[in-house]
CSV table of C-alpha atoms and ligand atoms in Angstrom, one decimal:
chain,number,residue,atom,x,y,z
A,271,MET,CA,-23.4,14.0,-3.0
A,272,LYS,CA,-20.1,14.0,-1.9
A,273,TYR,CA,-20.3,10.5,0.3
A,274,TRP,CA,-21.4,7.1,-0.7
A,275,GLN,CA,-22.1,5.9,3.0
A,276,PRO,CA,-21.8,9.9,5.0
A,277,GLU,CA,-23.1,8.5,8.0
A,278,TYR,CA,-20.2,6.6,8.9
A,279,GLU,CA,-17.6,7.9,6.3
A,280,THR,CA,-18.2,11.7,9.0
A,281,MET,CA,-19.8,10.1,12.2
A,282,GLN,CA,-18.7,12.4,15.6
A,283,LYS,CA,-15.7,10.9,17.7
A,284,ASP,CA,-18.6,9.4,21.0
A,285,GLU,CA,-20.6,7.9,18.2
A,286,MET,CA,-18.0,5.2,16.2
A,287,ARG,CA,-16.3,4.3,20.0
A,288,GLN,CA,-19.7,3.0,20.7
A,289,LEU,CA,-19.7,1.6,17.7
A,290,GLN,CA,-16.2,0.1,17.3
A,291,LEU,CA,-17.1,-1.2,21.4
A,292,LYS,CA,-19.8,-3.2,19.7
A,293,ARG,CA,-18.6,-4.6,16.9
A,294,LEU,CA,-15.0,-5.0,19.2
A,295,LYS,CA,-17.0,-7.0,21.3
A,296,LYS,CA,-18.6,-9.2,18.6
A,297,THR,CA,-14.7,-9.6,16.2
A,298,ALA,CA,-13.5,-11.2,19.9
A,299,ALA,CA,-16.6,-13.3,20.5
A,300,ASN,CA,-16.2,-14.8,17.2
A,301,VAL,CA,-13.0,-15.5,17.2
A,302,TYR,CA,-12.8,-16.3,20.8
A,303,GLU,CA,-15.3,-18.9,19.8
A,304,ASN,CA,-14.5,-20.0,15.9
A,305,VAL,CA,-10.4,-20.3,15.9
A,306,PRO,CA,-7.9,-22.2,17.8
A,307,PHE,CA,-5.8,-20.2,17.3
A,308,TYR,CA,-7.2,-17.5,18.8
A,309,ASN,CA,-9.4,-19.0,21.8
A,310,GLU,CA,-5.5,-20.4,22.8
A,311,LYS,CA,-4.5,-16.8,22.8
A,312,PHE,CA,-7.0,-15.8,24.8
A,313,LYS,CA,-7.1,-18.4,28.0
A,314,SER,CA,-3.0,-17.6,28.1
A,315,LEU,CA,-3.6,-13.9,28.0
A,316,GLY,CA,-6.3,-15.1,31.2
A,317,ILE,CA,-8.8,-12.9,28.9
A,318,SER,CA,-12.2,-13.9,27.8
A,319,PRO,CA,-14.3,-11.4,24.8
A,320,GLU,CA,-16.4,-10.3,28.2
A,321,ASP,CA,-13.3,-8.7,29.8
A,322,ILE,CA,-13.5,-5.9,26.5
A,323,ASN,CA,-15.4,-3.0,28.4
A,324,SER,CA,-14.0,-0.4,26.0
A,325,ILE,CA,-11.9,0.4,23.1
A,326,ASP,CA,-9.0,0.8,25.6
A,327,ASP,CA,-8.8,-2.2,26.2
A,328,ILE,CA,-7.7,-3.7,22.9
A,329,SER,CA,-4.6,-3.2,24.2
A,330,HIS,CA,-4.7,-6.7,26.4
A,331,LEU,CA,-5.9,-8.3,23.7
A,332,PRO,CA,-4.0,-11.0,21.9
A,333,LEU,CA,-1.1,-9.5,18.3
A,334,THR,CA,-1.2,-11.3,14.9
A,335,ARG,CA,1.6,-11.4,13.1
A,336,LYS,CA,2.4,-12.8,9.4
A,337,PRO,CA,3.9,-16.2,10.3
A,338,ASP,CA,1.1,-17.1,12.4
A,339,LEU,CA,-0.5,-17.4,9.4
A,340,ARG,CA,1.7,-19.1,7.8
A,341,ALA,CA,1.8,-21.7,10.5
A,342,ASN,CA,-2.0,-22.5,10.4
A,343,TYR,CA,-1.4,-21.9,6.1
A,344,PRO,CA,-4.2,-22.1,4.5
A,345,PHE,CA,-7.3,-22.1,6.4
A,346,GLY,CA,-7.0,-22.9,9.7
A,347,LEU,CA,-7.2,-19.2,10.8
A,348,PHE,CA,-10.8,-19.1,9.5
A,349,ALA,CA,-13.6,-18.6,11.3
A,350,THR,CA,-16.1,-19.9,9.0
A,351,SER,CA,-17.7,-22.7,8.0
A,352,LYS,CA,-15.9,-23.8,4.5
A,353,LYS,CA,-19.7,-24.2,2.7
A,354,ASP,CA,-19.5,-19.8,3.8
A,355,ILE,CA,-16.6,-19.3,1.8
A,356,VAL,CA,-17.3,-17.6,-1.1
A,357,ARG,CA,-13.7,-16.7,-2.3
A,358,ILE,CA,-9.7,-16.9,-1.3
A,359,HIS,CA,-7.6,-14.7,-2.1
A,360,ALA,CA,-3.4,-15.5,-1.0
A,361,SER,CA,-0.7,-13.7,-1.8
A,362,SER,CA,2.9,-15.3,-2.2
A,363,GLY,CA,5.1,-12.8,-0.4
A,364,THR,CA,9.2,-13.5,0.1
A,365,SER,CA,9.3,-16.8,1.9
A,366,GLY,CA,7.7,-19.7,2.4
A,367,LYS,CA,4.6,-20.7,2.3
A,368,PRO,CA,1.7,-17.7,0.4
A,369,THR,CA,-1.0,-16.9,3.2
A,370,VAL,CA,-4.2,-17.4,2.9
A,371,VAL,CA,-7.6,-15.1,3.6
A,372,GLY,CA,-11.2,-16.1,2.2
A,373,TYR,CA,-13.9,-14.3,2.2
A,374,THR,CA,-18.6,-14.7,2.7
A,375,GLU,CA,-20.9,-13.1,0.3
A,376,ASN,CA,-21.2,-10.2,3.3
A,377,ASP,CA,-17.1,-9.7,2.8
A,378,ILE,CA,-17.2,-9.5,-0.6
A,379,ARG,CA,-19.8,-7.2,0.1
A,380,THR,CA,-18.4,-4.7,3.0
A,381,TRP,CA,-15.7,-4.3,0.8
A,382,ALA,CA,-16.7,-3.8,-2.6
A,383,ASP,CA,-18.5,-0.7,-0.8
A,384,MET,CA,-15.4,0.6,1.1
A,385,MET,CA,-14.1,-0.1,-2.2
A,386,ALA,CA,-16.9,2.6,-3.1
A,387,ARG,CA,-15.9,4.5,-0.8
A,388,ASP,CA,-12.8,5.0,-1.4
A,389,LEU,CA,-13.4,6.0,-5.0
A,390,LYS,CA,-15.7,8.7,-4.8
A,391,MET,CA,-13.5,10.2,-2.2
A,392,ALA,CA,-11.2,10.3,-4.6
A,393,GLY,CA,-13.4,12.0,-7.2
A,394,VAL,CA,-14.5,9.4,-9.0
A,395,GLY,CA,-17.6,9.0,-10.7
A,396,SER,CA,-20.3,6.4,-12.3
A,397,ASP,CA,-19.4,8.8,-15.8
A,398,ASP,CA,-16.1,7.8,-15.7
A,399,ILE,CA,-14.4,5.0,-17.3
A,400,PHE,CA,-12.5,3.1,-15.1
A,401,GLN,CA,-9.5,1.1,-16.7
A,402,ASN,CA,-8.3,-1.2,-14.0
A,403,SER,CA,-4.3,-2.5,-15.0
A,404,LEU,CA,-3.9,-4.5,-11.4
A,405,ASN,CA,-3.5,-8.3,-11.6
A,406,TYR,CA,-6.4,-10.1,-11.3
A,407,GLY,CA,-6.0,-14.0,-9.9
A,408,LEU,CA,-4.5,-14.7,-6.4
A,409,PHE,CA,-3.3,-10.9,-5.8
A,410,THR,CA,-6.5,-8.9,-3.9
A,411,GLY,CA,-5.7,-5.9,-6.0
A,412,GLY,CA,-7.4,-7.2,-8.6
A,413,LEU,CA,-11.2,-8.6,-8.7
A,414,GLY,CA,-10.9,-5.5,-5.0
A,415,PHE,CA,-10.8,-2.5,-7.2
A,416,HIS,CA,-13.3,-4.0,-10.2
A,417,ASN,CA,-15.9,-5.1,-7.7
A,418,GLY,CA,-16.1,-1.0,-5.9
A,419,ALA,CA,-15.5,0.6,-9.6
A,420,GLU,CA,-18.7,-1.9,-10.7
A,421,ARG,CA,-20.3,-0.6,-6.9
A,422,LEU,CA,-20.4,3.3,-7.7
A,423,GLY,CA,-21.2,3.0,-11.5
A,424,ALA,CA,-18.0,3.4,-13.5
A,425,MET,CA,-17.9,1.7,-16.1
A,426,THR,CA,-15.3,-0.6,-15.4
A,427,VAL,CA,-12.9,-2.0,-18.0
A,428,PRO,CA,-10.9,-5.0,-16.9
A,429,ALA,CA,-7.2,-4.1,-18.4
A,430,GLY,CA,-5.6,-7.1,-15.6
A,431,THR,CA,-1.5,-6.8,-16.6
A,432,GLY,CA,0.4,-6.9,-19.4
A,433,ASN,CA,0.8,-6.0,-23.1
A,434,THR,CA,2.0,-1.9,-22.0
A,435,ALA,CA,1.1,-1.0,-25.6
A,436,ARG,CA,-2.0,-2.4,-26.0
A,437,GLN,CA,-3.0,-1.1,-22.4
A,438,LEU,CA,-2.8,2.6,-23.6
A,439,GLU,CA,-4.3,1.8,-26.9
A,440,MET,CA,-7.4,0.8,-25.3
A,441,MET,CA,-7.2,4.3,-22.7
A,442,GLN,CA,-7.0,6.6,-26.0
A,443,ASP,CA,-9.8,4.2,-27.9
A,444,PHE,CA,-12.2,3.4,-25.1
A,445,GLY,CA,-11.8,7.4,-23.1
A,446,VAL,CA,-10.3,6.1,-20.5
A,447,THR,CA,-11.2,9.0,-17.6
A,448,VAL,CA,-9.6,6.7,-14.5
A,449,ILE,CA,-5.9,4.5,-13.9
A,450,ASN,CA,-5.5,2.2,-11.8
A,451,CYS,CA,-2.3,0.3,-11.8
A,452,THR,CA,0.9,0.4,-8.8
A,453,PRO,CA,2.9,3.3,-8.8
A,454,SER,CA,5.2,1.4,-10.6
A,455,TYR,CA,3.0,0.7,-13.3
A,456,ALA,CA,2.1,3.6,-14.0
A,457,LEU,CA,5.7,5.0,-14.9
A,458,TYR,CA,6.4,2.5,-17.5
A,459,LEU,CA,3.4,3.6,-18.8
A,460,ALA,CA,4.0,7.3,-18.8
A,461,GLU,CA,7.9,5.9,-20.0
A,462,THR,CA,5.6,4.4,-22.8
A,463,ALA,CA,3.2,6.7,-23.7
A,464,GLU,CA,6.0,8.9,-23.8
A,465,GLU,CA,7.6,6.7,-26.1
A,466,MET,CA,4.2,6.2,-29.0
A,467,ASP,CA,3.8,9.8,-28.5
A,468,ILE,CA,0.5,9.7,-27.7
A,469,LEU,CA,0.1,11.7,-24.2
A,470,ASP,CA,-2.4,13.9,-26.4
A,471,LYS,CA,-5.0,11.6,-27.1
A,472,LEU,CA,-5.8,10.1,-23.1
A,473,SER,CA,-8.2,11.3,-21.1
A,474,LEU,CA,-7.6,10.5,-17.7
A,475,ARG,CA,-8.5,12.5,-14.8
A,476,ILE,CA,-7.6,10.1,-12.0
A,477,GLY,CA,-5.1,8.0,-11.0
A,478,THR,CA,-5.2,5.3,-8.1
A,479,PHE,CA,-2.4,3.9,-7.2
A,480,GLY,CA,-1.0,1.6,-4.2
A,481,GLY,CA,0.5,-1.9,-3.1
A,482,GLU,CA,3.8,-1.2,-2.7
A,483,PRO,CA,5.3,2.6,-1.7
A,484,TRP,CA,6.0,6.1,-3.5
A,485,SER,CA,6.9,9.3,-3.4
A,486,SER,CA,5.6,12.9,-3.1
A,487,ASN,CA,8.1,12.8,-5.6
A,488,THR,CA,6.8,10.4,-7.1
A,489,ARG,CA,3.1,11.5,-7.4
A,490,LYS,CA,3.8,14.6,-9.1
A,491,ASP,CA,6.2,12.5,-11.8
A,492,ILE,CA,3.3,11.4,-12.3
A,493,GLU,CA,0.8,14.0,-12.6
A,494,ASN,CA,2.7,16.1,-15.2
A,495,VAL,CA,3.2,14.0,-16.9
A,496,PHE,CA,-0.7,12.0,-17.4
A,497,GLY,CA,-2.1,15.9,-16.6
A,498,MET,CA,-4.3,14.1,-14.0
A,499,LYS,CA,-4.6,13.9,-9.8
A,500,ALA,CA,-3.4,10.8,-8.2
A,501,TYR,CA,-4.3,9.5,-5.2
A,502,ASP,CA,-2.5,6.8,-3.4
A,503,SER,CA,-4.6,4.5,-1.9
A,504,TYR,CA,-3.4,1.6,0.4
A,505,GLY,CA,-4.5,-2.2,1.8
A,506,LEU,CA,-3.0,-5.6,2.4
A,507,SER,CA,-4.2,-8.9,2.0
A,508,GLU,CA,-4.8,-9.2,5.4
A,509,LEU,CA,-7.7,-7.1,6.5
A,510,ILE,CA,-9.2,-7.0,3.0
A,511,GLY,CA,-7.6,-6.2,0.6
A,512,PRO,CA,-7.2,-3.4,-1.3
A,513,GLY,CA,-9.6,0.0,0.0
A,514,VAL,CA,-7.5,-0.2,4.1
A,515,ALA,CA,-6.7,3.5,3.8
A,516,PHE,CA,-7.4,6.1,1.2
A,517,GLU,CA,-6.9,9.2,0.0
A,518,CYS,CA,-9.0,12.3,-0.4
A,519,GLU,CA,-8.9,15.3,-2.5
A,520,GLU,CA,-7.5,16.9,-0.6
A,521,GLN,CA,-4.4,14.4,-1.0
A,522,ASP,CA,-2.9,14.8,2.9
A,523,GLY,CA,-3.0,12.0,4.1
A,524,LEU,CA,-4.5,8.8,4.3
A,525,HIS,CA,-8.3,8.6,5.2
A,526,ILE,CA,-8.3,4.3,7.4
A,527,TRP,CA,-12.6,3.2,8.1
A,528,ASP,CA,-12.9,3.8,11.5
A,529,ASP,CA,-16.0,1.1,11.3
A,530,HIS,CA,-14.6,-1.5,9.7
A,531,PHE,CA,-11.0,-1.4,11.1
A,532,LEU,CA,-9.9,-0.9,14.6
A,533,VAL,CA,-6.1,2.1,14.2
A,534,GLU,CA,-2.8,1.1,16.5
A,535,VAL,CA,0.1,3.1,15.6
A,536,LEU,CA,2.6,1.2,18.0
A,537,ASP,CA,6.0,2.3,19.0
A,538,SER,CA,9.2,-0.5,19.2
A,539,ASN,CA,7.3,-0.4,23.4
A,540,GLY,CA,3.8,-1.4,21.4
A,541,GLU,CA,2.6,1.9,23.1
A,542,GLN,CA,0.0,3.9,21.6
A,543,VAL,CA,1.9,6.7,19.1
A,544,ALA,CA,0.7,10.8,19.3
A,545,GLU,CA,0.1,12.5,16.7
A,546,GLY,CA,2.5,13.4,14.6
A,547,GLU,CA,4.6,10.5,15.5
A,548,LYS,CA,5.4,7.8,13.6
A,549,GLY,CA,4.8,3.6,14.5
A,550,GLU,CA,3.9,-0.1,13.6
A,551,LEU,CA,0.7,0.0,11.8
A,552,VAL,CA,-1.8,-2.3,13.6
A,553,LEU,CA,-5.3,-2.7,12.5
A,554,THR,CA,-8.4,-4.9,13.9
A,555,SER,CA,-11.0,-6.1,11.3
A,556,LEU,CA,-14.4,-5.4,12.8
A,557,THR,CA,-16.6,-6.2,10.5
A,558,LYS,CA,-14.8,-9.1,8.9
A,559,GLU,CA,-16.4,-12.8,9.5
A,560,ALA,CA,-14.8,-15.0,6.9
A,561,PHE,CA,-11.1,-14.0,8.5
A,562,PRO,CA,-11.4,-11.2,11.1
A,563,VAL,CA,-7.7,-10.5,12.6
A,564,ILE,CA,-7.2,-9.4,16.1
A,565,ARG,CA,-4.5,-6.6,16.2
A,566,TYR,CA,-2.4,-7.7,13.0
A,567,HIS,CA,1.0,-6.2,13.1
A,568,THR,CA,1.5,-4.7,9.2
A,569,GLY,CA,5.4,-3.7,9.8
A,570,ASP,CA,4.4,-0.7,8.0
A,571,ILE,CA,5.3,2.0,8.8
A,572,THR,CA,3.7,5.0,9.1
A,573,ARG,CA,2.8,8.7,11.3
A,574,LEU,CA,-0.3,9.3,12.7
A,575,LEU,CA,-2.0,12.2,11.9
A,576,GLU,CA,-4.5,15.0,13.3
A,577,SER,CA,-7.9,12.6,11.6
A,578,GLU,CA,-9.9,16.8,10.6
A,579,CYS,CA,-10.0,17.1,7.6
A,580,ALA,CA,-11.0,19.2,5.6
A,581,CYS,CA,-12.5,16.9,3.3
A,582,GLY,CA,-15.5,17.2,6.3
A,583,ARG,CA,-14.6,12.8,7.2
A,584,THR,CA,-14.4,11.7,10.9
A,585,SER,CA,-12.2,8.9,10.4
A,586,THR,CA,-8.1,8.6,11.8
A,587,ARG,CA,-5.9,9.4,9.5
A,588,ILE,CA,-2.6,7.8,8.4
A,589,SER,CA,0.9,10.2,6.5
A,590,ARG,CA,1.3,7.9,3.2
A,591,ILE,CA,3.6,4.9,4.7
A,592,MET,CA,7.3,5.7,4.7
A,593,GLY,CA,8.4,2.0,4.3
A,594,ARG,CA,8.2,-1.1,5.9
A,595,ALA,CA,9.4,-2.2,9.7
A,596,ASP,CA,11.9,-5.3,7.5
A,597,ASP,CA,12.1,-3.0,5.2
A,598,MET,CA,14.6,-1.2,6.8
A,599,LEU,CA,18.6,-2.0,5.3
A,600,ILE,CA,21.0,-1.4,7.9
A,601,VAL,CA,24.4,0.0,5.6
A,602,ARG,CA,27.2,0.5,7.8
A,603,GLY,CA,25.4,0.4,11.0
A,604,ILE,CA,22.4,3.3,9.5
A,605,ASN,CA,19.6,2.8,8.7
A,606,VAL,CA,18.3,3.3,4.9
A,607,PHE,CA,14.6,3.0,4.1
A,608,PRO,CA,14.2,2.8,0.1
A,609,SER,CA,12.2,5.2,0.1
A,610,GLN,CA,14.8,7.9,1.0
A,611,ILE,CA,16.5,6.5,-1.9
A,612,GLU,CA,13.4,7.1,-3.9
A,613,ASP,CA,12.7,10.6,-2.8
A,614,VAL,CA,16.2,12.1,-3.6
A,615,LEU,CA,15.9,9.7,-7.3
A,616,VAL,CA,13.0,11.0,-8.6
A,617,GLY,CA,13.7,15.0,-8.6
A,618,ILE,CA,16.4,14.9,-9.9
A,619,ASN,CA,16.3,16.3,-14.0
A,620,GLU,CA,19.1,14.2,-15.2
A,621,ILE,CA,18.0,10.5,-14.6
A,622,THR,CA,14.8,9.0,-14.6
A,623,ASP,CA,12.3,7.5,-12.0
A,624,GLN,CA,13.6,3.8,-12.9
A,625,PHE,CA,16.4,2.6,-9.5
A,626,GLN,CA,18.0,-0.2,-8.0
A,627,ILE,CA,19.6,-0.8,-4.7
A,628,LEU,CA,22.3,-3.6,-4.9
A,629,LEU,CA,23.9,-3.9,-1.7
A,630,LYS,CA,27.1,-6.1,-0.9
A,631,ARG,CA,30.0,-7.1,1.4
A,632,ASN,CA,33.6,-5.7,0.3
A,633,GLU,CA,36.7,-7.7,0.9
A,634,HIS,CA,36.6,-6.0,3.6
A,635,LYS,CA,33.8,-7.1,5.0
A,636,MET,CA,32.2,-3.6,4.7
A,637,ASP,CA,28.8,-3.1,3.5
A,638,GLU,CA,28.5,-1.3,0.1
A,639,ILE,CA,25.8,0.2,-1.8
A,640,THR,CA,25.4,0.3,-4.9
A,641,VAL,CA,22.5,3.0,-6.4
A,642,ARG,CA,21.4,2.2,-10.5
A,643,VAL,CA,19.9,4.5,-11.9
A,644,GLU,CA,19.1,5.6,-15.9
A,645,LEU,CA,20.8,8.9,-17.3
A,646,SER,CA,17.0,10.4,-19.1
A,647,ASP,CA,17.0,10.9,-22.6
A,648,ASN,CA,18.0,14.8,-22.6
A,649,ALA,CA,20.9,14.3,-20.2
A,650,PHE,CA,22.9,12.5,-22.8
A,651,THR,CA,25.7,14.4,-24.8
A,652,GLY,CA,28.3,12.3,-25.4
A,653,GLU,CA,30.6,13.3,-23.2
A,654,LEU,CA,32.4,11.0,-20.5
A,655,LYS,CA,32.8,14.0,-18.4
A,656,ASP,CA,28.9,15.0,-18.4
A,657,LEU,CA,28.7,11.6,-17.5
A,658,ALA,CA,30.4,11.8,-14.6
A,659,ALA,CA,29.0,14.9,-13.2
A,660,VAL,CA,26.1,13.6,-13.6
A,661,LYS,CA,27.2,10.3,-11.5
A,662,LYS,CA,28.9,12.4,-9.4
A,663,HIS,CA,25.6,15.3,-8.9
A,664,VAL,CA,23.9,12.5,-7.7
A,665,GLU,CA,26.2,11.0,-5.0
A,666,ASN,CA,26.5,13.9,-3.4
A,667,GLU,CA,22.5,14.9,-3.1
A,668,LEU,CA,22.0,10.8,-2.0
A,669,LYS,CA,25.3,11.6,0.6
A,670,SER,CA,23.0,15.1,2.0
A,671,VAL,CA,19.8,12.6,3.2
A,672,LEU,CA,20.9,9.4,4.1
A,673,ASN,CA,24.8,10.3,5.4
A,674,ILE,CA,26.5,7.6,4.0
A,675,ARG,CA,28.6,7.4,0.2
A,676,THR,CA,26.4,5.2,-2.4
A,677,ASN,CA,28.4,4.6,-5.2
A,678,VAL,CA,25.5,5.3,-8.6
A,679,ASP,CA,25.8,3.0,-11.4
A,680,LEU,CA,24.6,4.9,-14.4
A,681,VAL,CA,23.1,3.4,-17.0
A,682,GLU,CA,20.8,3.6,-20.0
A,683,LYS,CA,17.4,4.0,-20.5
A,684,GLY,CA,15.5,0.6,-21.1
A,685,THR,CA,18.2,-1.3,-18.8
A,686,ILE,CA,16.5,-1.7,-15.2
A,687,PRO,CA,13.2,-3.8,-15.7
A,688,ARG,CA,9.9,-2.4,-16.4
A,689,THR,CA,7.5,-4.0,-13.9
A,690,THR,CA,3.3,-4.7,-14.5
A,691,GLY,CA,3.2,-5.0,-11.0
A,692,LYS,CA,5.4,-4.3,-7.8
A,693,ALA,CA,8.8,-3.0,-8.1
A,694,LYS,CA,11.7,-5.0,-6.7
A,695,ARG,CA,14.1,-2.1,-5.8
A,696,VAL,CA,16.4,-3.6,-3.7
A,697,ILE,CA,19.3,-6.7,-4.2
A,698,ASP,CA,20.5,-7.7,-1.4
A,699,HIS,CA,23.8,-10.0,-1.9
A,700,ARG,CA,25.1,-9.9,1.3
A,701,GLU,CA,23.9,-13.0,3.0
A,702,ALA,CA,25.3,-14.6,0.6
A,703,LEU,CA,28.6,-13.5,0.7
B,2093,DLL,O1,-1.0,-5.4,-1.7
B,2093,DLL,C1,-3.1,-4.4,-1.6
B,2093,DLL,C2,-3.5,-3.6,-2.8
B,2093,DLL,C3,-3.1,-3.8,-3.6
B,2093,DLL,C4,-3.5,-2.1,-1.5
B,2093,DLL,C5,-3.9,-2.5,-5.1
B,2093,DLL,C6,-3.2,-1.2,-3.2
B,2093,DLL,C7,-3.2,-1.1,-5.1
B,2093,DLL,P1,-0.6,-7.4,-0.2
B,2093,DLL,O2,-0.2,-7.8,-1.9
B,2093,DLL,O3,-0.7,-8.6,0.8
B,2093,DLL,O4,-1.7,-5.8,-0.3
B,2093,DLL,O5,0.3,-6.2,0.2
B,2093,DLL,C8,0.5,-5.4,0.9
B,2093,DLL,O6,1.6,-3.8,0.2
B,2093,DLL,O7,1.6,-4.3,4.3
B,2093,DLL,C9,2.5,-2.7,2.3
B,2093,DLL,O8,4.0,-3.0,3.0
B,2093,DLL,C10,2.0,-2.9,0.6
B,2093,DLL,N1,1.3,-2.0,0.1
B,2093,DLL,C11,-0.1,-1.1,-0.3
B,2093,DLL,N2,-0.2,-0.6,-0.6
B,2093,DLL,C12,1.0,0.3,-0.2
B,2093,DLL,C13,0.6,1.9,-0.9
B,2093,DLL,C14,-2.0,-5.7,-1.4
B,2093,DLL,N3,0.1,3.0,-0.8
B,2093,DLL,C15,1.6,-4.7,1.4
B,2093,DLL,N4,1.8,2.3,0.0
B,2093,DLL,C16,1.7,-4.4,2.3
B,2093,DLL,C17,3.5,2.0,0.9
B,2093,DLL,C18,1.5,0.3,0.2
B,2093,DLL,N5,2.3,0.4,0.7
């Protein structure tokens, strides 16, 4: 069987909309009754859950944003009593208090099934040995995938993060067939495996990578090094954790599950975009009990794709995440996404896939952008003129995509810190000046 829950994965649109309406009404009633924050918001908009008569009424419902979670720290948005909560997770973010999310026993089951559905969609099965190299702890990544892989029946290796040589040794000794981690850690694993000269001793056939943005060129690099297929996996704590959207074997956009989430992709005026257009992903949970969210603004930029997919699933589909609304750098008035820079860099052979973007303001109060890249071993000739040529080449390639001039700082391989989790690519010194 190709699907995990075929009745939902291939449900016809009309039937799905009816199911969504039923679940939306139930979710709205739950938050209205049990979460003071939503009760007040509904009332201030002059609406009640009974006013929801069609899915399109979603546009009348209140919005939720990250600061609302912080303002209700830690448990203010929980819709069930504490005795029904069996687990919490938290995400740290860059400023202030972390945001805390909760799960009932049912939520944990729903999540495991969603993850099993995702993994199966990417071709993982009960014969696989699944190494889960995401952090186990308050981060949703580790335990989220762990429960899903077990639910699917795969032999699950709870490797967690750290000790990269040991991780590779386990892959070799256990005959691991599927690796799951962040894309930046996958690059680090690839580099270490090359150094240890053990690539031909690994049995990987599938990698599932997410938790941070990565480009299609990075995908090609990871696939080539390990000789496997690499799939994009998307999720966020506020909506449940990993598993919210995932690629199928077609590797052409991510399926996002309409039976669990009501998907909107909104332009800057808050209007739903047309197919093919770019906007912010806004999600409403339809099945969560402990921590339901209404119209959560993810801050993630994506494109809405045509829902038909060759795999036969009928769900909504989105493109890979193109960046975060708040990740966008404005340099001398020009919008720059770190993902654009990554895309250029990973296509250049003379440098590694590691990079950092440094921003500062010069003495004329002008923004300066420096992209720090590492020279790869094979490009090192010892000749200064060759180094200058690589630098120039990278600068020209960046200029042609970004439309602004960047300084390229060429450093020795290994200089840029490797990470076992999410990478920190941007260092912005501009505020400090
Ligand atoms: O990162 C959940 C997760 C773990 C997903 C492991 C996939 C794999 P948070 O820590 O709450 O949850 O961070 C969520 O990470 O809003 C995106 O900005 C970013 N993100 C997650 N997956 C992707 C992806 C987990 N595949 C935030 N591509 C989200 C781009 C991603 N960005």
